[in-house]
XYZ file of C-alpha atoms in Angstrom:
651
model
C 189.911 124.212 86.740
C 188.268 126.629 89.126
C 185.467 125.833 91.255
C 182.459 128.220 91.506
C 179.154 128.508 92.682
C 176.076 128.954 89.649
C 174.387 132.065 90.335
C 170.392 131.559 91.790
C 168.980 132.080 87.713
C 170.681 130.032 86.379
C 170.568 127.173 88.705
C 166.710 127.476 88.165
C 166.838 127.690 84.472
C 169.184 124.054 84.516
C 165.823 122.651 87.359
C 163.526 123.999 84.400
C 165.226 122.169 81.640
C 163.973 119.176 84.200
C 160.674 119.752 85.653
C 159.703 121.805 82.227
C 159.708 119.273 79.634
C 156.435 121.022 77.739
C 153.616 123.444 78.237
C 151.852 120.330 80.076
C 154.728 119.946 82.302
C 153.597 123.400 83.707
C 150.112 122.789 83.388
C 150.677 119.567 85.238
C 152.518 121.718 88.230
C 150.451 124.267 88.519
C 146.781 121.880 89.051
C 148.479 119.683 91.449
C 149.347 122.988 93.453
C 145.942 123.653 92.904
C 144.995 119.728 94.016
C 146.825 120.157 97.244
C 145.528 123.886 98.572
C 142.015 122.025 98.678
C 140.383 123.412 95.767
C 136.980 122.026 94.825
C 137.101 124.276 91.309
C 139.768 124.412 88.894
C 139.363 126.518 85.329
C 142.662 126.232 83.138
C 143.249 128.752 80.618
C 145.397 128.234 77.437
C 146.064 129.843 74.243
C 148.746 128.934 71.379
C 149.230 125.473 72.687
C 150.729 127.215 76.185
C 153.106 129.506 74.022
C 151.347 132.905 74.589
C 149.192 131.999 77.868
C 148.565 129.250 80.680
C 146.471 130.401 83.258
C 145.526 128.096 86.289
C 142.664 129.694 88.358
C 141.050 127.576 92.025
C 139.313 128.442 94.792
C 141.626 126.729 97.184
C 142.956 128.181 100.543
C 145.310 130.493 98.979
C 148.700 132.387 100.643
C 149.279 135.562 102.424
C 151.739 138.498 100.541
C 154.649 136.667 102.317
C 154.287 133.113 101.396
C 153.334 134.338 98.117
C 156.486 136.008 97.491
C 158.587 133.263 98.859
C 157.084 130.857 97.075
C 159.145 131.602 93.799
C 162.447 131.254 96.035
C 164.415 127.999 94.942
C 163.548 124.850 97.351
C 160.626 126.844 99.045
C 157.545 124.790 100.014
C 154.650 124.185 102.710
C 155.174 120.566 101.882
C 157.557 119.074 103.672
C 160.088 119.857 106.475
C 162.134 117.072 108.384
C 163.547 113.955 106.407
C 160.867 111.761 107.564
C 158.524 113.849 105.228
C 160.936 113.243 102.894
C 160.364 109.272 103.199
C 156.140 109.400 103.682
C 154.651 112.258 100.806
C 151.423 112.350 100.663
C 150.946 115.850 98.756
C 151.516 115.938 95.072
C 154.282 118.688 95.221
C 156.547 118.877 97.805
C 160.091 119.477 96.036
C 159.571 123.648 96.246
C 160.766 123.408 92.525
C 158.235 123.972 90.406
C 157.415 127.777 90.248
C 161.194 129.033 90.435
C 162.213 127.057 87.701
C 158.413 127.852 85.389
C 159.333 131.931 86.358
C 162.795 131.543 85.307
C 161.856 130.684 81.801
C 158.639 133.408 81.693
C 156.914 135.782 82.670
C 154.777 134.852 85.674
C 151.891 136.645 87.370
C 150.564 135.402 91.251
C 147.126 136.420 92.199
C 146.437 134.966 96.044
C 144.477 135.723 98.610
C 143.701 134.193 101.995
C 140.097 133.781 103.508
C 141.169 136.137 106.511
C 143.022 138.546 104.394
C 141.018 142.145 102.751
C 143.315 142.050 100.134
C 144.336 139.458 97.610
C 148.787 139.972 96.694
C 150.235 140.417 93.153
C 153.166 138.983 92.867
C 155.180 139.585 89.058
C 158.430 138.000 87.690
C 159.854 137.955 84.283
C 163.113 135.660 83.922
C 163.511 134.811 87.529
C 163.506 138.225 88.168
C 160.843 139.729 91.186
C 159.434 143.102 89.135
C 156.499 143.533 91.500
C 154.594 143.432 94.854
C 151.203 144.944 95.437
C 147.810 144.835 96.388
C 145.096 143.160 93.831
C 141.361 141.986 94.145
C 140.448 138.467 93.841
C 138.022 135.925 95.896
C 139.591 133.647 98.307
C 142.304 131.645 96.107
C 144.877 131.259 93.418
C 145.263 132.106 89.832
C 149.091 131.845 88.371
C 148.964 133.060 84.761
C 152.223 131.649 82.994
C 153.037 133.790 79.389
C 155.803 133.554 76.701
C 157.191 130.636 77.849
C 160.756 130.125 77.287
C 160.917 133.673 75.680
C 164.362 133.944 77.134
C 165.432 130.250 76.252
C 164.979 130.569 72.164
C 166.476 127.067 72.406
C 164.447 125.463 74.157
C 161.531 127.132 72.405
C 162.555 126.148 68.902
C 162.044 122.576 70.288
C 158.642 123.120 71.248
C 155.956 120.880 68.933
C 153.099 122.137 67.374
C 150.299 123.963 68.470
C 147.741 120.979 67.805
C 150.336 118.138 69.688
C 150.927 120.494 72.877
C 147.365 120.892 72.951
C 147.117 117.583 72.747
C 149.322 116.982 75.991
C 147.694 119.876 77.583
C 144.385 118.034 76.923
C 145.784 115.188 78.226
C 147.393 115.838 81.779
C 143.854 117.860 82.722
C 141.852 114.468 81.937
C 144.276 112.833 83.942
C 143.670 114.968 87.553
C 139.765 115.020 86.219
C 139.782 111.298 86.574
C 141.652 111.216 89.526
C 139.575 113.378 91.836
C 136.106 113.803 90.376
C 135.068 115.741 93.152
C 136.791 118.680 92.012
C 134.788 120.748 88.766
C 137.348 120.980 86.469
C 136.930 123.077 83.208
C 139.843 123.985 80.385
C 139.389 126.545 77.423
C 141.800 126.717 74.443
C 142.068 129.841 72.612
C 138.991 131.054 73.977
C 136.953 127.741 73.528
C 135.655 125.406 75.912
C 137.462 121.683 75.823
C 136.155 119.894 78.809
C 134.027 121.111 81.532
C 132.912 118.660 84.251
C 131.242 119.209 87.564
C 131.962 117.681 90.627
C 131.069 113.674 90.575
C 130.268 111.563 93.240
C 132.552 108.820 92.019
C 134.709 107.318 89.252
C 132.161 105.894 87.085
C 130.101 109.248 86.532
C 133.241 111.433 86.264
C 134.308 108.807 83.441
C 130.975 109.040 81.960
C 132.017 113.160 82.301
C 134.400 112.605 80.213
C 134.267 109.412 77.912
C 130.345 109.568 77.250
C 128.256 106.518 77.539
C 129.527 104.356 74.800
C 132.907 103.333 76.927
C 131.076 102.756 79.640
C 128.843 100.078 79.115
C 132.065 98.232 78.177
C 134.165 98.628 81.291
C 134.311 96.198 83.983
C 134.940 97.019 88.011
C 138.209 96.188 89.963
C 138.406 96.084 92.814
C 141.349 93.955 94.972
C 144.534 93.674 96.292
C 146.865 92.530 99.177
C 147.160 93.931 102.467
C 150.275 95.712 103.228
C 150.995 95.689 99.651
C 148.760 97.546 97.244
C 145.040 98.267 97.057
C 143.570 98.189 93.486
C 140.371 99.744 92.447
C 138.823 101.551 88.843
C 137.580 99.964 85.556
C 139.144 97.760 83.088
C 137.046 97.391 79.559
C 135.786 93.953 78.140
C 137.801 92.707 75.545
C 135.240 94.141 72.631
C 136.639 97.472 73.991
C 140.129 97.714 72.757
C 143.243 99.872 71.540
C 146.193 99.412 69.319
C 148.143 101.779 71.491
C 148.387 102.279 75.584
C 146.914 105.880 75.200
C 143.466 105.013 76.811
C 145.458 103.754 80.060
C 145.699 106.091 82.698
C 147.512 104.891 86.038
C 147.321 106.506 89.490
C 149.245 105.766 92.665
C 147.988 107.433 95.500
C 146.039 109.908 93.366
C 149.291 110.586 91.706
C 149.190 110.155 87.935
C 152.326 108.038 86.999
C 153.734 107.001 83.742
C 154.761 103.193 85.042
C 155.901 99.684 83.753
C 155.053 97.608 86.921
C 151.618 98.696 86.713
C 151.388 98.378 82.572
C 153.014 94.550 83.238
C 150.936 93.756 86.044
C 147.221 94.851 83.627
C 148.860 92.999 80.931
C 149.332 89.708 82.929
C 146.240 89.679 83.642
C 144.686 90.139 80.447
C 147.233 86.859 79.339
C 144.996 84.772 77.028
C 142.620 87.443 76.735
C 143.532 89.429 74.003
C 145.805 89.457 71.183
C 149.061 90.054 70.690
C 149.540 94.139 70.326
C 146.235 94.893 71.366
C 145.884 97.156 74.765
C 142.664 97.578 76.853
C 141.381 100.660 78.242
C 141.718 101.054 81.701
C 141.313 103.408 85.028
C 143.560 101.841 87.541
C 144.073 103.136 91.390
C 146.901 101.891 93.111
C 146.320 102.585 97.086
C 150.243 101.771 98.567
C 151.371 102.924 101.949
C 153.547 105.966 101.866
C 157.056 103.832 103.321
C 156.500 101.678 100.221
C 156.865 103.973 97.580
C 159.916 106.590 96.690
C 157.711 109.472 94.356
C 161.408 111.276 94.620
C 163.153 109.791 91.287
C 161.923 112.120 88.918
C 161.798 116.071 88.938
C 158.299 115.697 86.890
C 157.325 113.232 89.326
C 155.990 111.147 87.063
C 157.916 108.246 87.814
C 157.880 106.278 90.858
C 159.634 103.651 92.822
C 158.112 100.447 94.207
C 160.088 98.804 97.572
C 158.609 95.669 96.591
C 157.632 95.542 93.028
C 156.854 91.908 92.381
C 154.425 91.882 95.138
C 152.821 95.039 93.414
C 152.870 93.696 89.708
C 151.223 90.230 91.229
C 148.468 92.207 93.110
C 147.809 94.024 89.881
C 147.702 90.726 87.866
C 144.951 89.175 90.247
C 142.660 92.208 90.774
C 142.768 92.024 87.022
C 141.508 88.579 86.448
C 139.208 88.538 89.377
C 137.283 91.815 87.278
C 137.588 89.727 84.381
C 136.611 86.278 85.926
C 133.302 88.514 87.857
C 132.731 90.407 84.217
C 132.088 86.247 82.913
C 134.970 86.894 80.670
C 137.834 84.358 81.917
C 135.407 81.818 83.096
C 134.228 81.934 79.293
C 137.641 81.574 78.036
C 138.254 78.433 80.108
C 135.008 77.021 79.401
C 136.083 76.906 75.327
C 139.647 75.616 76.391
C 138.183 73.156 78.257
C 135.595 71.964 75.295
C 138.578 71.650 73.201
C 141.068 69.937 75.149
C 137.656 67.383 75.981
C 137.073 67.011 72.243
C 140.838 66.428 71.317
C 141.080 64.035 73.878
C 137.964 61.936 72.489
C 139.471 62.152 69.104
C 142.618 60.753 70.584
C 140.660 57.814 72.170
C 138.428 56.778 69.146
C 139.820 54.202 66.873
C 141.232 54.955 63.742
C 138.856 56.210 60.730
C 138.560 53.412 58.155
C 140.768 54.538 55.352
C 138.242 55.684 52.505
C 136.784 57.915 55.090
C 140.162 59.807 55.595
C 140.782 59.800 52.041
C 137.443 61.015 51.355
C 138.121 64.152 54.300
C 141.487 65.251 52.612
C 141.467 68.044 50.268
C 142.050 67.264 46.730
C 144.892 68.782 44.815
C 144.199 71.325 41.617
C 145.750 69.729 37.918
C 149.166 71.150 36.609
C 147.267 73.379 34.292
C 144.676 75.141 36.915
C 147.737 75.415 39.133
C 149.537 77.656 36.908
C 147.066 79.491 35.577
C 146.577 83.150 36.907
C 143.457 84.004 38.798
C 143.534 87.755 39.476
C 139.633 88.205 39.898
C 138.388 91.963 39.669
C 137.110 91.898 43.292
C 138.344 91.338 46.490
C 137.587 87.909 47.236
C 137.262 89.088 50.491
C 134.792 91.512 50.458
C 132.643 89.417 47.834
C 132.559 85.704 48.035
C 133.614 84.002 44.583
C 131.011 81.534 43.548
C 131.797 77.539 43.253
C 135.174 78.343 45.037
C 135.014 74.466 46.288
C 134.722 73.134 42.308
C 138.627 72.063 41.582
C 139.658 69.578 39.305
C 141.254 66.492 41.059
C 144.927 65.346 39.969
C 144.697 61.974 38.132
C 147.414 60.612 40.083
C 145.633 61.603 43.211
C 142.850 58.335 43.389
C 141.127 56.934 46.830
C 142.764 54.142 45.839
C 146.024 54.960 45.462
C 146.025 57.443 49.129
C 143.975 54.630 51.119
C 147.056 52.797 50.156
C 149.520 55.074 51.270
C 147.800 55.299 54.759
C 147.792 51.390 55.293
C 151.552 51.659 54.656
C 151.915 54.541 57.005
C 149.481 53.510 59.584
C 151.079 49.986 59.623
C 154.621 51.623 59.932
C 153.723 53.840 62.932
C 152.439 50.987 65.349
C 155.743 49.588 64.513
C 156.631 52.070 66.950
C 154.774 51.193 69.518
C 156.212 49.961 72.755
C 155.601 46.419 73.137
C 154.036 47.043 76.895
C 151.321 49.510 77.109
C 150.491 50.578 80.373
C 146.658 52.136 81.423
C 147.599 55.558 81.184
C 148.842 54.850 77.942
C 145.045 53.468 76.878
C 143.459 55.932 78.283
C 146.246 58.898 76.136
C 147.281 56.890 73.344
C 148.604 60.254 72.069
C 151.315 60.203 74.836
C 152.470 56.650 73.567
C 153.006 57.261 70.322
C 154.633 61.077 71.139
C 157.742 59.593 73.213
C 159.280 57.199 70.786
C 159.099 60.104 67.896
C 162.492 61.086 67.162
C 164.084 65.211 67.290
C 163.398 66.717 64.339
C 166.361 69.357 63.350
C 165.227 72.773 63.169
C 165.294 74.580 59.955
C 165.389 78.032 61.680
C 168.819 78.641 60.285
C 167.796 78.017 56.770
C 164.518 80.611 56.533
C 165.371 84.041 55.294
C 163.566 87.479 54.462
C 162.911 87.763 51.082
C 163.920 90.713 48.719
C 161.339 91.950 46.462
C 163.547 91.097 43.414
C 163.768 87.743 44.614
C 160.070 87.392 44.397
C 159.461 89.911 41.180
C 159.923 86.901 38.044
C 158.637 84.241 39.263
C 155.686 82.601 39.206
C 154.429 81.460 42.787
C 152.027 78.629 43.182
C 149.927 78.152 46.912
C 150.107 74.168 48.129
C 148.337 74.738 51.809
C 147.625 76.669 54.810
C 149.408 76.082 57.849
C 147.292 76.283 61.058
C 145.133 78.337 58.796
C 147.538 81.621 59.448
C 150.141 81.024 57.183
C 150.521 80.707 52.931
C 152.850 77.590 51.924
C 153.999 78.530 48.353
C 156.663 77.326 46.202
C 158.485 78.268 43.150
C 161.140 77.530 41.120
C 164.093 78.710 44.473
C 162.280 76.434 46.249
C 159.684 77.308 49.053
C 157.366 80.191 50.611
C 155.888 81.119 53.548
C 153.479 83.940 53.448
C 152.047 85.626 56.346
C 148.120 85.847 55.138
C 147.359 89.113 57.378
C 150.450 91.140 56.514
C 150.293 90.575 52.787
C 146.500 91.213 52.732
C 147.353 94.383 54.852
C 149.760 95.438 51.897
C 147.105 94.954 49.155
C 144.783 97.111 50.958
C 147.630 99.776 52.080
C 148.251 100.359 48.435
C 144.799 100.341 47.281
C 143.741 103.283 50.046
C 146.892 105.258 49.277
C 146.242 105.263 45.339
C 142.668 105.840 45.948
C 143.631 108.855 47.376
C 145.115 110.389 45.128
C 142.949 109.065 41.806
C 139.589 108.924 43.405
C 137.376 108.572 46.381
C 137.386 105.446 48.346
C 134.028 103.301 47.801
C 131.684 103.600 51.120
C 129.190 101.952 52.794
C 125.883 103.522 54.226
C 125.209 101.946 57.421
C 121.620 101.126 58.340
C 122.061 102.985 61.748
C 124.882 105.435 61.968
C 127.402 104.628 65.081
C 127.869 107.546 67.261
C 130.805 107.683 69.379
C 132.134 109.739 72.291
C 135.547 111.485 71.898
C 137.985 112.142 74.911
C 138.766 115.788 74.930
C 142.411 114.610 73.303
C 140.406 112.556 70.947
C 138.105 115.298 70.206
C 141.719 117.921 69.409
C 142.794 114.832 66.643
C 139.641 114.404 65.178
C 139.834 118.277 64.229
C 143.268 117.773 62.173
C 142.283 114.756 60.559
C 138.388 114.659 59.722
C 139.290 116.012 56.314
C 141.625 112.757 55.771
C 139.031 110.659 57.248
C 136.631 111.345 54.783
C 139.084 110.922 51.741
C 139.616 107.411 53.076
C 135.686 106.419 53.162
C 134.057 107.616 56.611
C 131.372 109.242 56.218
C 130.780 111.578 59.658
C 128.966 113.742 61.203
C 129.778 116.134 64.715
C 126.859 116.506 66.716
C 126.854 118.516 69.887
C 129.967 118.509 72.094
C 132.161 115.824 71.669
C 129.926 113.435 69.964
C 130.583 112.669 66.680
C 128.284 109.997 64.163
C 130.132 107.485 61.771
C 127.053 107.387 58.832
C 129.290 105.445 56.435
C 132.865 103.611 56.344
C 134.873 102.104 53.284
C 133.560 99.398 51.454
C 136.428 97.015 52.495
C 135.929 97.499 56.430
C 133.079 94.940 58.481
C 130.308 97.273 59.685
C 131.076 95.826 63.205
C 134.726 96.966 63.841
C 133.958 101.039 62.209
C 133.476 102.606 66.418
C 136.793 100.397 67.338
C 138.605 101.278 64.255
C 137.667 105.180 64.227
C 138.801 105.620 67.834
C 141.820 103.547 66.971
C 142.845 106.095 64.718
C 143.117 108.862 66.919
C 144.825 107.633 69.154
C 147.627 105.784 67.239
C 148.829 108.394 64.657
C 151.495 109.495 66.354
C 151.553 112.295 67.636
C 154.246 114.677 66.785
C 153.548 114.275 62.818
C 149.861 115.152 63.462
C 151.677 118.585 62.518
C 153.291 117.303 60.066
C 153.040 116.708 56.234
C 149.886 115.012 55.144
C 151.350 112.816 53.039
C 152.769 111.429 56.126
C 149.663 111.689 58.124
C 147.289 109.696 55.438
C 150.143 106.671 55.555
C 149.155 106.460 59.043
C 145.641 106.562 58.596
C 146.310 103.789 55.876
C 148.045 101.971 57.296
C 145.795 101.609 60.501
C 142.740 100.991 58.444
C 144.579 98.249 56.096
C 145.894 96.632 59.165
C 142.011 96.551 60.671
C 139.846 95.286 57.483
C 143.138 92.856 56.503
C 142.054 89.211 56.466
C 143.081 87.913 59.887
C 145.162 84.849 61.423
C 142.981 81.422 61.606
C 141.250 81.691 59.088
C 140.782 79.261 56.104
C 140.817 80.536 52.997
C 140.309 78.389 49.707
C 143.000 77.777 46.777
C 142.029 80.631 44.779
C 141.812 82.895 47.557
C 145.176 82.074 48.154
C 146.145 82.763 44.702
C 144.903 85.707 44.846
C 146.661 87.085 47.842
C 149.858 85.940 45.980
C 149.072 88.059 42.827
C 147.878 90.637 43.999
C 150.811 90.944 46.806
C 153.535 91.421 43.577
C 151.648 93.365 42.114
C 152.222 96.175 45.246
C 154.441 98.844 45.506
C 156.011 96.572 48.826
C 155.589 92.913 48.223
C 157.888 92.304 50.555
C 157.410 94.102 53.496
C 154.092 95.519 54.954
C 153.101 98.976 56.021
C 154.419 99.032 59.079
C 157.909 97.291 58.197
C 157.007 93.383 59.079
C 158.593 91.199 56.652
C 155.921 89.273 54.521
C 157.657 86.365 53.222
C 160.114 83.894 54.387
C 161.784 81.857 52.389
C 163.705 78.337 52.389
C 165.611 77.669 48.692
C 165.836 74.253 47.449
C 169.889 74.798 47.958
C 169.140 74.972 52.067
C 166.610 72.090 52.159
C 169.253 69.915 50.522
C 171.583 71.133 53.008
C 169.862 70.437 55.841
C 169.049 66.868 54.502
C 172.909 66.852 54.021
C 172.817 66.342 50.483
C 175.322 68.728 49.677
């Protein structure tokens, strides 16, 4: 095989397959050029999501006729120029790749001009290829005007997304350099219409309220921290009220550099530990401060990706600055104020002697006959939107008497201090809990033995509710034995169906509220809202766009708490996903569905009576899914009479 050397073009055209991932990618290039000539104004121009035109005008120091023509040479920059540059960046470009390998894949147009110079330089190229060199008029500074992209690439351009998703992106990567140096005016136009416009800011917190509105800012808490030598952390974090079901509100910055990065996502997770949920992100503004010798900003041609020397250290400064905003913000100190009341109260329950036995009986709750067991109770209404009335009146077992359970609990009670060890000692006294905990025997699991259900498994038979466990969790049983049913998830599948039918047989049912919620959309909030209002409204919300960005949330579905509508509308538009927001709607309302169901869904710890419980269960097989819930989870678990007897070894 023969050995040869690619020709100039098309060595650019393989860096462009790199560096130009999107429209944004070139966007993203073309404002950090603008970042690092000094400009104090950038305007970005697009039109047909960056297919026909991106146009990236400053007023930054600019370049004489011969930089400007070099500049589109492969590996030319201002940036760098011995390897110890190489090993301390402090500019955002510096790899003298970006414009060759944009102008190999367009048609690219340079308008510079130096303060000292008369004359501003056009520079032209098409394909790689330099078509022209003259003499143009323009104010001290830049504009680079980037059309047809990949026009001589149909390959790559068949790849492209939609218009509304790379404006999305687009949208995205100029909020990202807004935030990250509000002292530059930033303002972006799409298809002739103005998406953001922000003047310069004196800090942070009034470019975010720029940009965000005032609504996310009353929620967000200051950091401030770090280590010395390893990482200085500053921005805003937002109280746990404020919160996301995707990352897309987090925007991370190293050295003014926006990164895409897992040590800094770990580190703001750790320190929210405790502090909310499982699958639920905050929104936060986080600026990393590292010395240059610590980082390696040369792993990626997007640059977009970094390397830490010493990321531990870095993920643990992270972690703290995050709990000390917290602790300051009184939201940790609250949280261990209410672990410590409960680990004081279980502790005196511990310690107090043992209720008489009609007073336990008296506390337990009383089983339901055979016949009100097996009857169905499929009430018209949600119980959980409308309370059923004397829910607490059940019919007690005759079997069931004080007599006969105060009994029971001598026997048991007497049987249990048999364990006892014969010496107690004063710790013992003082945590009778521990004595009694290390003479219980292993119990085997019975892991091994649960499996997902099939819906046909579930489908003819008649399922009965005997209890809650830790108030999360459905135990059923029926005639293979028992059930566990996840109380959220099936609830989530009632009301998945219900929105998805109603859509296509009549309106959902809505709720005025007293005082309509206005909310502040992000610029990339504000390009969603536009695709999907119409779907919105179909599914209950009621809304309203005042001026700019704002939009007001006058009503919301029936089903939905008045108190999570601003939470669950921005939710929305930020976790459809966003390539199919140009797809099918069919696919797009399952998603808005979906994320609604999921919010007014009856949650984890919570009690919920027998019927309640019933009706869950009916309702659940009476669903297109009963075994699985909108977003794939598995609903029920199941343990057949067959495995219980084997794991007893009676088989």
């Amino acid at each position: 095989m023969k050995i040869k050397i690619l020709p100039d073009n098309l060595a650019n055209q393989i860096a462009a397959g790199e560096v130009v991932e999107r429209p944004a990618s070139v966007i993203k290039e073309l404002v950090e050029n603008s970042i690092d000539a000094g400009a104090s104004r950038v305007q970005i121009d697009v039109e047909l999501g960056g297919r026909r035109l991106m146009r990236v005008s400053d007023d930054g120091s600019g370049m004489n006729r011969d930089d400007a023509v070099m500049s589109f040479e492969r590996h030319a920059t201002s940036k760098i120029s011995t390897l110890e540059d190489l090993a301390a960046i402090g500019t955002l470009g510096f790899r003298g790749e970006a414009l060759a390998s944009i102008a190999s894949v367009a048609k690219v147009e340079l308008i510079t001009k130096i303060e000292e110079s008369d004359a501003a330089t056009l520079v032209s190229v098409e394909g790689g290829r330099l078509v022209d060199v003259k003499d143009a008029a323009r104010a001290t500074g830049t504009t680079i005007a980037v059309r047809d992209l990949f026009y001589n690439t149909p390959a790559r351009r068949k790849f492209m997304r939609s218009e509304a998703t790379e404006n999305y992106h687009l949208t995205g990567i100029v909020t990202h350099y807004a935030l990250a140096h509000p002292e530059i005016a930033f303002t972006l136009n799409n298809n002739g219409r103005e998406v953001l416009r922000v003047s310069p800011a004196k800090d942070l917190r009034e470019r975010a309220f720029q940009i965000f509105g005032p609504g996310l800012l009353d929620s967000l808490l200051p950091v401030s921290g770090g280590r010395d030598f390893v990482a200085k952390i500053s921005g805003f974090i937002s109280a746990p009220r404020e919160r996301r079901t995707t990352r897309d509100a987090q925007y991370f910055f190293v050295n003014q550099r926006f990164v895409r990065d897992k040590t800094i996502a770990g580190g703001l997770l750790e320190g929210y530990r405790s502090v909310l949920p499982h699958g639920v992100y905050p929104v936060a503004f986080l600026f990393v401060d590292i010395p240059l010798e610590e980082i390696d900003v040369n792993v990626h041609p997007a640059k977009t990706e970094i390397r830490f020397r010493r990321t531990d250290a870095v993920k643990d400064a992270i972690a703290d600055a995050i709990r000390d905003a917290l602790a300051k913000g009184g939201v940790v100190a609250e949280q261990r104020e209410r672990s410590g009341e409960m680990a004081i109260a279980a502790t005196t329950s511990t310690a107090e002697t043992v209720p008489p036995p009609s007073q336990v009986a008296m506390d337990f709750p009383v089983a339901r006959t055979d016949d009100a067991m097996t009857r169905p109770v499929v009430p018209a209404s949600d119980p959980f939107v409308t309370e059923p009335e004397h829910a607490e009146n059940v019919t007690p077992q005759p079997d069931c008497t004080i007599e006969n359970f105060a009994e029971d609990f001598e026997l048991a009670a007497s049987a249990r201090t048999q364990t006892l060890p014969a010496v107690v000692t004063e710790s013992e006294i003082r945590n009778p809990q521990s004595a009694i905990d290390v003479d219980l025997p292993p119990v085997n699991s019975a892991e091994r033995f649960v499996k997902s259900v099939e819906v046909s498994d579930v489908s003819s038979h008649k399922i009965r509710p005997v209890a809650q466990l830790h108030e999360s969790f459905i135990i059923a049983v029926d005639d293979e034995g028992m059930l566990l049913i996840d109380q959220h998830v099936a609830h989530e599948r009632i009301l998945f169906d219900k929105f998805r039918k109603s859509e296509t047989e009549r309106k959902i049912e809505s709720q005025n509220l007293l005082l309509p919620e206005t909310i502040d959309l992000t610029p990339a909030q504000s390009q969603a809202f536009e695709l999907i209002e119409g779907d919105l409204e179909s599914l209950g919300f009621g809304l309203m766009r005042l001026s700019g960005r704002t939009v007001a949330i006058k009503s919301i579905p029936t089903d939905l708490q008045p108190s999570e509508a601003r939470n669950l509308f921005a939710e929305i538009l930020d976790h459809v996903e966003l390539d199919k927001r140009g797809n099918a709607k069919q696919t797009l309302r399952d998603d808005i569905a979906a994320s609604l169901a999921c919010k007014a869904a009856v949650k984890i710890n919570m009690k919920l009576t027998p019927e309640k419980m019933q009706w869950l269960i009916d309702r659940l097989l009476l669903t297109s899914s009963p075994t699985t819930c909108p977003h794939g989870r598995p609903v029920i678990l199941r343990l057949t009479m067959k495995d219980i007897e084997r794991g007893f070894h009676r088989t």
